[in-house]
Structures are given as structure tokens and as C-alpha cells.
PDB file of C-alpha atoms in Angstrom:
ATOM      1  CA  MET A   1     -95.843 -36.610 -37.771  1.00 67.00           C
ATOM      2  CA  SER A   2     -92.339 -36.471 -36.300  1.00 91.00           C
ATOM      3  CA  GLU A   3     -93.386 -33.525 -34.119  1.00 95.00           C
ATOM      4  CA  GLN A   4     -96.234 -35.559 -32.681  1.00 97.00           C
ATOM      5  CA  PHE A   5     -93.888 -38.480 -32.119  1.00 97.00           C
ATOM      6  CA  VAL A   6     -91.370 -36.316 -30.275  1.00 98.00           C
ATOM      7  CA  ALA A   7     -94.196 -34.868 -28.181  1.00 98.00           C
ATOM      8  CA  ARG A   8     -95.288 -38.385 -27.208  1.00 98.00           C
ATOM      9  CA  LEU A   9     -91.740 -39.250 -26.186  1.00 98.00           C
ATOM     10  CA  ARG A  10     -91.295 -36.056 -24.188  1.00 97.00           C
ATOM     11  CA  ALA A  11     -94.656 -36.617 -22.493  1.00 98.00           C
ATOM     12  CA  GLN A  12     -93.114 -39.597 -20.719  1.00 97.00           C
ATOM     13  CA  GLY A  13     -91.281 -37.045 -18.578  1.00 96.00           C
ATOM     14  CA  THR A  14     -94.399 -36.925 -16.393  1.00 97.00           C
ATOM     15  CA  ARG A  15     -93.416 -40.446 -15.338  1.00 96.00           C
ATOM     16  CA  TYR A  16     -89.747 -39.707 -14.626  1.00 97.00           C
ATOM     17  CA  HIS A  17     -88.406 -40.775 -11.254  1.00 97.00           C
ATOM     18  CA  ASN A  18     -87.596 -37.252 -10.104  1.00 96.00           C
ATOM     19  CA  LEU A  19     -91.316 -37.149  -9.263  1.00 97.00           C
ATOM     20  CA  HIS A  20     -91.095 -40.209  -7.015  1.00 98.00           C
ATOM     21  CA  PRO A  21     -91.793 -39.409  -3.329  1.00 97.00           C
ATOM     22  CA  PHE A  22     -88.285 -40.561  -2.401  1.00 98.00           C
ATOM     23  CA  HIS A  23     -86.629 -38.088  -4.769  1.00 97.00           C
ATOM     24  CA  GLN A  24     -89.069 -35.401  -3.722  1.00 97.00           C
ATOM     25  CA  ARG A  25     -87.967 -35.897  -0.114  1.00 98.00           C
ATOM     26  CA  MET A  26     -84.330 -35.903  -1.178  1.00 98.00           C
ATOM     27  CA  ASP A  27     -84.755 -32.593  -2.981  1.00 97.00           C
ATOM     28  CA  ALA A  28     -86.524 -31.133   0.045  1.00 98.00           C
ATOM     29  CA  GLY A  29     -83.672 -32.127   2.356  1.00 97.00           C
ATOM     30  CA  GLU A  30     -85.800 -34.620   4.283  1.00 98.00           C
ATOM     31  CA  LEU A  31     -83.811 -37.834   3.872  1.00 97.00           C
ATOM     32  CA  SER A  32     -81.800 -39.310   6.707  1.00 97.00           C
ATOM     33  CA  ARG A  33     -78.163 -40.259   6.329  1.00 97.00           C
ATOM     34  CA  GLU A  34     -79.166 -43.934   6.332  1.00 96.00           C
ATOM     35  CA  GLU A  35     -81.696 -43.361   3.533  1.00 97.00           C
ATOM     36  CA  LEU A  36     -79.128 -41.586   1.376  1.00 98.00           C
ATOM     37  CA  GLN A  37     -76.644 -44.376   1.975  1.00 97.00           C
ATOM     38  CA  ARG A  38     -79.256 -46.979   1.028  1.00 97.00           C
ATOM     39  CA  TRP A  39     -79.957 -45.044  -2.150  1.00 98.00           C
ATOM     40  CA  VAL A  40     -76.319 -44.673  -3.211  1.00 98.00           C
ATOM     41  CA  ALA A  41     -75.567 -48.352  -2.510  1.00 97.00           C
ATOM     42  CA  ASN A  42     -78.544 -49.623  -4.495  1.00 97.00           C
ATOM     43  CA  ARG A  43     -78.206 -47.162  -7.336  1.00 97.00           C
ATOM     44  CA  PHE A  44     -74.632 -48.340  -7.818  1.00 97.00           C
ATOM     45  CA  TYR A  45     -75.964 -51.604  -9.216  1.00 98.00           C
ATOM     46  CA  TYR A  46     -77.804 -49.631 -11.899  1.00 98.00           C
ATOM     47  CA  GLN A  47     -74.713 -47.535 -12.641  1.00 96.00           C
ATOM     48  CA  LYS A  48     -72.442 -50.553 -13.068  1.00 96.00           C
ATOM     49  CA  CYS A  49     -74.932 -52.216 -15.433  1.00 97.00           C
ATOM     50  CA  ILE A  50     -75.349 -49.228 -17.771  1.00 97.00           C
ATOM     51  CA  PRO A  51     -72.278 -50.209 -19.854  1.00 98.00           C
ATOM     52  CA  LEU A  52     -73.679 -53.743 -20.133  1.00 98.00           C
ATOM     53  CA  LYS A  53     -76.910 -52.298 -21.518  1.00 98.00           C
ATOM     54  CA  ASP A  54     -74.989 -50.152 -23.988  1.00 98.00           C
ATOM     55  CA  ALA A  55     -72.795 -53.081 -25.006  1.00 98.00           C
ATOM     56  CA  ALA A  56     -75.978 -55.040 -25.775  1.00 98.00           C
ATOM     57  CA  ILE A  57     -77.162 -52.218 -28.051  1.00 98.00           C
ATOM     58  CA  LEU A  58     -73.809 -52.258 -29.835  1.00 98.00           C
ATOM     59  CA  ALA A  59     -73.959 -56.034 -30.238  1.00 98.00           C
ATOM     60  CA  ASN A  60     -77.398 -55.831 -31.839  1.00 98.00           C
ATOM     61  CA  CYS A  61     -76.718 -52.820 -34.065  1.00 98.00           C
ATOM     62  CA  PRO A  62     -75.361 -53.675 -37.538  1.00 98.00           C
ATOM     63  CA  GLU A  63     -74.519 -50.059 -38.436  1.00 97.00           C
ATOM     64  CA  VAL A  64     -70.926 -48.919 -38.088  1.00 98.00           C
ATOM     65  CA  GLU A  65     -71.773 -45.223 -37.862  1.00 97.00           C
ATOM     66  CA  VAL A  66     -74.178 -45.751 -34.976  1.00 98.00           C
ATOM     67  CA  ARG A  67     -71.746 -47.996 -33.123  1.00 98.00           C
ATOM     68  CA  ARG A  68     -69.010 -45.365 -33.438  1.00 97.00           C
ATOM     69  CA  GLU A  69     -71.257 -42.857 -31.688  1.00 97.00           C
ATOM     70  CA  TRP A  70     -72.818 -45.167 -29.113  1.00 98.00           C
ATOM     71  CA  VAL A  71     -69.540 -46.617 -27.844  1.00 98.00           C
ATOM     72  CA  GLN A  72     -68.784 -43.232 -26.225  1.00 97.00           C
ATOM     73  CA  ARG A  73     -71.373 -44.073 -23.572  1.00 97.00           C
ATOM     74  CA  ILE A  74     -69.383 -47.109 -22.473  1.00 97.00           C
ATOM     75  CA  ILE A  75     -66.193 -45.063 -22.380  1.00 97.00           C
ATOM     76  CA  ASP A  76     -67.941 -42.396 -20.296  1.00 96.00           C
ATOM     77  CA  HIS A  77     -69.008 -44.921 -17.670  1.00 96.00           C
ATOM     78  CA  ASP A  78     -66.071 -47.332 -17.685  1.00 96.00           C
ATOM     79  CA  GLY A  79     -63.408 -44.698 -18.215  1.00 95.00           C
ATOM     80  CA  THR A  80     -60.206 -45.213 -20.163  1.00 94.00           C
ATOM     81  CA  ALA A  81     -58.026 -46.168 -17.188  1.00 94.00           C
ATOM     82  CA  ASP A  82     -58.290 -46.925 -13.490  1.00 92.00           C
ATOM     83  CA  GLY A  83     -59.708 -43.998 -11.555  1.00 91.00           C
ATOM     84  CA  THR A  84     -61.682 -42.561 -14.462  1.00 94.00           C
ATOM     85  CA  GLY A  85     -65.279 -42.773 -15.677  1.00 95.00           C
ATOM     86  CA  GLY A  86     -68.770 -42.557 -14.273  1.00 95.00           C
ATOM     87  CA  ILE A  87     -68.643 -45.775 -12.288  1.00 97.00           C
ATOM     88  CA  GLU A  88     -65.546 -44.520 -10.484  1.00 97.00           C
ATOM     89  CA  SER A  89     -67.318 -41.220  -9.859  1.00 97.00           C
ATOM     90  CA  TRP A  90     -70.249 -43.074  -8.318  1.00 97.00           C
ATOM     91  CA  LEU A  91     -67.852 -44.949  -6.006  1.00 97.00           C
ATOM     92  CA  ALA A  92     -66.516 -41.539  -4.935  1.00 97.00           C
ATOM     93  CA  LEU A  93     -70.095 -40.399  -4.331  1.00 97.00           C
ATOM     94  CA  GLY A  94     -70.649 -43.431  -2.126  1.00 97.00           C
ATOM     95  CA  GLU A  95     -67.571 -42.581  -0.105  1.00 97.00           C
ATOM     96  CA  ALA A  96     -68.767 -38.978   0.251  1.00 97.00           C
ATOM     97  CA  LEU A  97     -72.014 -40.365   1.665  1.00 97.00           C
ATOM     98  CA  GLY A  98     -70.152 -42.649   4.063  1.00 97.00           C
ATOM     99  CA  VAL A  99     -70.413 -45.942   2.168  1.00 97.00           C
ATOM    100  CA  PRO A 100     -67.002 -47.576   1.590  1.00 96.00           C
ATOM    101  CA  ARG A 101     -66.307 -48.572  -1.978  1.00 95.00           C
ATOM    102  CA  ASP A 102     -65.787 -52.230  -1.088  1.00 96.00           C
ATOM    103  CA  GLU A 103     -69.312 -52.254   0.312  1.00 96.00           C
ATOM    104  CA  LEU A 104     -70.679 -50.829  -2.935  1.00 96.00           C
ATOM    105  CA  VAL A 105     -68.688 -53.224  -5.087  1.00 96.00           C
ATOM    106  CA  SER A 106     -69.751 -56.228  -3.009  1.00 96.00           C
ATOM    107  CA  GLU A 107     -73.432 -55.513  -3.875  1.00 96.00           C
ATOM    108  CA  ARG A 108     -74.453 -56.909  -0.489  1.00 94.00           C
ATOM    109  CA  ARG A 109     -76.799 -53.980   0.089  1.00 94.00           C
ATOM    110  CA  VAL A 110     -78.567 -54.324  -3.263  1.00 96.00           C
ATOM    111  CA  LEU A 111     -82.251 -55.020  -2.686  1.00 96.00           C
ATOM    112  CA  PRO A 112     -83.865 -57.879  -4.645  1.00 96.00           C
ATOM    113  CA  ALA A 113     -86.361 -55.606  -6.433  1.00 96.00           C
ATOM    114  CA  VAL A 114     -83.562 -53.259  -7.509  1.00 97.00           C
ATOM    115  CA  ARG A 115     -81.497 -56.132  -8.890  1.00 97.00           C
ATOM    116  CA  TYR A 116     -84.531 -57.571 -10.669  1.00 97.00           C
ATOM    117  CA  ALA A 117     -85.457 -54.237 -12.269  1.00 97.00           C
ATOM    118  CA  VAL A 118     -81.926 -53.470 -13.453  1.00 98.00           C
ATOM    119  CA  ASP A 119     -81.432 -56.976 -14.830  1.00 98.00           C
ATOM    120  CA  ALA A 120     -84.738 -56.641 -16.671  1.00 98.00           C
ATOM    121  CA  TYR A 121     -83.459 -53.472 -18.307  1.00 98.00           C
ATOM    122  CA  VAL A 122     -80.216 -55.106 -19.443  1.00 98.00           C
ATOM    123  CA  ASN A 123     -82.172 -58.077 -20.802  1.00 98.00           C
ATOM    124  CA  PHE A 124     -84.533 -55.679 -22.604  1.00 98.00           C
ATOM    125  CA  ALA A 125     -81.553 -54.197 -24.427  1.00 98.00           C
ATOM    126  CA  ARG A 126     -80.261 -57.665 -25.281  1.00 98.00           C
ATOM    127  CA  ARG A 127     -83.521 -59.023 -26.651  1.00 98.00           C
ATOM    128  CA  LYS A 128     -85.362 -56.101 -28.237  1.00 98.00           C
ATOM    129  CA  PRO A 129     -84.532 -54.458 -31.573  1.00 98.00           C
ATOM    130  CA  TRP A 130     -81.629 -52.112 -31.046  1.00 98.00           C
ATOM    131  CA  ILE A 131     -83.617 -48.991 -31.941  1.00 98.00           C
ATOM    132  CA  GLU A 132     -86.145 -49.775 -29.196  1.00 98.00           C
ATOM    133  CA  ALA A 133     -83.304 -50.059 -26.703  1.00 98.00           C
ATOM    134  CA  VAL A 134     -82.036 -46.703 -27.965  1.00 98.00           C
ATOM    135  CA  ALA A 135     -85.502 -45.229 -27.381  1.00 98.00           C
ATOM    136  CA  SER A 136     -85.532 -46.591 -23.846  1.00 98.00           C
ATOM    137  CA  SER A 137     -82.453 -44.487 -23.084  1.00 97.00           C
ATOM    138  CA  LEU A 138     -84.411 -41.296 -23.706  1.00 98.00           C
ATOM    139  CA  THR A 139     -85.044 -40.844 -20.011  1.00 97.00           C
ATOM    140  CA  GLU A 140     -81.873 -38.774 -20.477  1.00 96.00           C
ATOM    141  CA  LEU A 141     -84.137 -36.110 -21.965  1.00 96.00           C
ATOM    142  CA  PHE A 142     -85.464 -35.514 -18.478  1.00 97.00           C
ATOM    143  CA  GLY A 143     -82.237 -36.087 -16.567  1.00 94.00           C
ATOM    144  CA  PRO A 144     -80.398 -32.741 -16.710  1.00 95.00           C
ATOM    145  CA  GLY A 145     -83.191 -30.720 -15.109  1.00 95.00           C
ATOM    146  CA  ALA A 146     -83.575 -33.301 -12.355  1.00 96.00           C
ATOM    147  CA  ILE A 147     -79.818 -33.469 -11.818  1.00 96.00           C
ATOM    148  CA  ARG A 148     -79.553 -29.697 -11.383  1.00 96.00           C
ATOM    149  CA  VAL A 149     -82.222 -29.803  -8.689  1.00 96.00           C
ATOM    150  CA  ARG A 150     -80.615 -32.828  -7.025  1.00 96.00           C
ATOM    151  CA  LEU A 151     -77.123 -31.339  -7.060  1.00 96.00           C
ATOM    152  CA  ASP A 152     -78.378 -28.116  -5.515  1.00 96.00           C
ATOM    153  CA  ALA A 153     -80.366 -30.036  -2.899  1.00 97.00           C
ATOM    154  CA  LEU A 154     -77.439 -32.246  -1.898  1.00 97.00           C
ATOM    155  CA  GLU A 155     -75.132 -29.248  -1.523  1.00 96.00           C
ATOM    156  CA  ARG A 156     -77.696 -27.081   0.274  1.00 96.00           C
ATOM    157  CA  HIS A 157     -79.459 -29.524   2.590  1.00 97.00           C
ATOM    158  CA  TYR A 158     -76.823 -32.141   3.347  1.00 97.00           C
ATOM    159  CA  GLY A 159     -73.784 -30.202   4.478  1.00 94.00           C
ATOM    160  CA  TRP A 160     -72.066 -33.335   5.757  1.00 96.00           C
ATOM    161  CA  ILE A 161     -71.513 -34.545   2.174  1.00 96.00           C
ATOM    162  CA  ASP A 162     -68.096 -33.708   0.711  1.00 93.00           C
ATOM    163  CA  SER A 163     -68.904 -31.602  -2.361  1.00 93.00           C
ATOM    164  CA  ALA A 164     -66.003 -33.179  -4.268  1.00 94.00           C
ATOM    165  CA  GLY A 165     -67.943 -36.437  -4.187  1.00 95.00           C
ATOM    166  CA  LEU A 166     -70.738 -34.923  -6.297  1.00 96.00           C
ATOM    167  CA  GLU A 167     -68.646 -34.773  -9.468  1.00 96.00           C
ATOM    168  CA  TYR A 168     -70.718 -37.548 -11.058  1.00 96.00           C
ATOM    169  CA  PHE A 169     -73.693 -35.206 -11.344  1.00 96.00           C
ATOM    170  CA  ARG A 170     -71.648 -32.301 -12.683  1.00 96.00           C
ATOM    171  CA  THR A 171     -70.237 -34.512 -15.423  1.00 95.00           C
ATOM    172  CA  ARG A 172     -73.669 -35.852 -16.364  1.00 95.00           C
ATOM    173  CA  LEU A 173     -74.902 -32.293 -16.878  1.00 95.00           C
ATOM    174  CA  VAL A 174     -72.568 -32.244 -19.892  1.00 95.00           C
ATOM    175  CA  GLN A 175     -72.900 -35.834 -21.085  1.00 94.00           C
ATOM    176  CA  ALA A 176     -76.650 -36.406 -20.736  1.00 94.00           C
ATOM    177  CA  PRO A 177     -77.854 -33.616 -23.090  1.00 95.00           C
ATOM    178  CA  ARG A 178     -75.373 -34.737 -25.755  1.00 95.00           C
ATOM    179  CA  ASP A 179     -76.423 -38.375 -25.443  1.00 96.00           C
ATOM    180  CA  ALA A 180     -80.124 -37.562 -25.337  1.00 97.00           C
ATOM    181  CA  GLN A 181     -80.018 -35.437 -28.484  1.00 97.00           C
ATOM    182  CA  TYR A 182     -78.232 -38.124 -30.488  1.00 97.00           C
ATOM    183  CA  ALA A 183     -80.611 -40.831 -29.262  1.00 98.00           C
ATOM    184  CA  LEU A 184     -83.642 -38.663 -29.986  1.00 98.00           C
ATOM    185  CA  ASP A 185     -82.491 -37.821 -33.506  1.00 97.00           C
ATOM    186  CA  LEU A 186     -81.771 -41.491 -34.162  1.00 98.00           C
ATOM    187  CA  THR A 187     -85.131 -42.637 -32.808  1.00 98.00           C
ATOM    188  CA  VAL A 188     -87.062 -40.099 -34.876  1.00 98.00           C
ATOM    189  CA  GLU A 189     -85.082 -40.961 -37.999  1.00 97.00           C
ATOM    190  CA  ARG A 190     -85.544 -44.726 -37.714  1.00 97.00           C
ATOM    191  CA  CYS A 191     -89.049 -44.994 -36.250  1.00 98.00           C
ATOM    192  CA  ARG A 192     -91.243 -43.894 -39.142  1.00 96.00           C
ATOM    193  CA  THR A 193     -94.286 -46.172 -39.013  1.00 97.00           C
ATOM    194  CA  PRO A 194     -96.996 -45.941 -36.333  1.00 96.00           C
ATOM    195  CA  GLU A 195     -95.991 -49.399 -35.115  1.00 97.00           C
ATOM    196  CA  GLN A 196     -92.347 -48.429 -34.753  1.00 98.00           C
ATOM    197  CA  GLN A 197     -93.265 -45.239 -32.944  1.00 98.00           C
ATOM    198  CA  ASP A 198     -95.617 -47.062 -30.581  1.00 98.00           C
ATOM    199  CA  ALA A 199     -92.803 -49.510 -29.781  1.00 98.00           C
ATOM    200  CA  ALA A 200     -90.384 -46.657 -29.095  1.00 98.00           C
ATOM    201  CA  VAL A 201     -92.819 -44.921 -26.734  1.00 98.00           C
ATOM    202  CA  ALA A 202     -93.471 -48.229 -24.981  1.00 98.00           C
ATOM    203  CA  ALA A 203     -89.724 -48.758 -24.574  1.00 98.00           C
ATOM    204  CA  LEU A 204     -89.308 -45.362 -22.965  1.00 98.00           C
ATOM    205  CA  ARG A 205     -92.316 -45.996 -20.743  1.00 98.00           C
ATOM    206  CA  PHE A 206     -90.736 -49.291 -19.661  1.00 98.00           C
ATOM    207  CA  LYS A 207     -87.533 -47.465 -18.731  1.00 98.00           C
ATOM    208  CA  THR A 208     -89.436 -44.994 -16.562  1.00 98.00           C
ATOM    209  CA  GLU A 209     -90.917 -47.976 -14.726  1.00 98.00           C
ATOM    210  CA  VAL A 210     -87.462 -49.515 -14.220  1.00 98.00           C
ATOM    211  CA  LEU A 211     -86.293 -46.310 -12.548  1.00 98.00           C
ATOM    212  CA  TRP A 212     -89.492 -45.896 -10.539  1.00 98.00           C
ATOM    213  CA  VAL A 213     -89.591 -49.407  -9.094  1.00 97.00           C
ATOM    214  CA  GLN A 214     -86.000 -49.071  -7.914  1.00 97.00           C
ATOM    215  CA  LEU A 215     -87.043 -46.124  -5.766  1.00 97.00           C
ATOM    216  CA  ASP A 216     -90.091 -48.005  -4.511  1.00 97.00           C
ATOM    217  CA  ALA A 217     -87.751 -50.653  -3.109  1.00 97.00           C
ATOM    218  CA  ILE A 218     -85.224 -48.144  -1.782  1.00 97.00           C
ATOM    219  CA  GLU A 219     -87.946 -46.169  -0.044  1.00 96.00           C
ATOM    220  CA  ARG A 220     -89.323 -49.278   1.677  1.00 94.00           C
ATOM    221  CA  GLY A 221     -85.888 -50.144   2.996  1.00 85.00           C
ATOM    222  CA  ASP A 222     -84.084 -53.327   3.919  1.00 69.00           C
ATOM    223  CA  THR A 223     -86.355 -56.173   2.845  1.00 67.00           C
ATOM    224  CA  GLN A 224     -83.625 -58.599   1.859  1.00 70.00           C
ATOM    225  CA  PRO A 225     -83.890 -62.275   2.816  1.00 69.00           C
ATOM    226  CA  HIS A 226     -81.759 -63.177   5.824  1.00 69.00           C
ATOM    227  CA  GLY A 227     -79.638 -66.245   6.415  1.00 60.00           C
ATOM    228  CA  GLY A 228     -78.075 -68.768   4.087  1.00 50.00           C
ATOM    229  CA  VAL A 229     -74.763 -68.676   2.315  1.00 46.00           C
ATOM    230  CA  ALA A 230     -74.504 -69.058  -1.437  1.00 47.00           C
TER     231      ALA A 230
END
């Protein structure tokens, strides 16, 4: 039964956002500088919210052993000091693509649909049972293969990008498989009934949609409302 469950989870890889037309064009070297800059600026909002999602899982999880393992994800993204961690690496990626870090941090380029999708993911982790939020993270099963292709494409097709700025992806090639294996083992161990397994698959499916709709918005371009000051 667990083998069938794992197969259902892995089958969601056919919905992963590396298959989105935008990523397909990125991997083929067909994106403009402006499109890459739009992508890195919008994706930053997702990156900065990942620790919030993981903190929500920790807050909902009553098990010490799980929390001890899961907290590493927050450390990986936030770092242990200024200038460290995945968020800092994404800021360096933005700079390598010509987007100043203050522009990324300001979030002024974040498209409404991207913000809505990311916020929905954080709220999912806050409101759903913690094991379902863990299952939603299993897009990391599909990440390493996509990252290898993306890293190669960025280095090969976009020579104007400083290779030092791509360190985020190199680091994730180490972190993502580790994180995915732990989350998969935990999901299989805790989701025993058909209802629990259906919920876990649905959670992962939801996460694929969160990632996909972000690229829909990024591909369409600047559709933000104009005018007005908050």
C-alpha cells in the first residue's frame, strides 16, 4: 500500500512547474533580460515566505523529534547570521540578473497573483494539519532534476549573468534531496489510511498549483494596478 501511495505522490511530478511554458523557454535560452528580471523579483516573494510556511508547520506540530528536524529548513533559508542563508543567496541572484536588492526587498515588483498564491500557501500551512503541510513540501522530490537543467541553462544561454550569483541553485542541489527524503518518509509513516493519503496527495497537488500560477502571472507580465498610495 505504501508503494502505491509513494507512486501517487511521485506522479504529481507531471504537474511540476519545470514543465510550465515559461520555464521551458528559460531552459531553452529564449527569455529576455526583462523576463528573467521579472521572474527573479517575483520569485523572491516566494523565497522570503518559505520560512514562514515552515514556522507554521513547527507551530502546529506537537512532536519534538519532528520539530528538531524541520527547523533546519528555516536555518537554511534565514541563515545563522547576516549574509548567510537561501534568502541572501536569492538576493545575490537578483543582483546577478541586474535587479538591486533594495528593489527585491521592497516587493514593489511583486504581481498580485504571485502574492495571492504565496500567501495562500503560507495560510495552508497555518490552517491544515501539519502532516498535510509536510506533504505539500514534496515538490522538492522534483526540484533537483529541474534545478540541474535550470543551472546549466542559465550558465550556457545567458552569459551576461555572473555565475557566482547562481550559488542558490548549487546549494539547493544538496539541501532539496535531503529535505525531500525526510518529508517523504514522514508522510508515508504518518498517512496510513486512504483518507490521510488522499489528503496528502491533494496537498501536494495544491502546491504544484501554487508554483504553476506564479509562472502564469510572471509570463503575462506587468499587470499591477497603477496609481494610489497606501
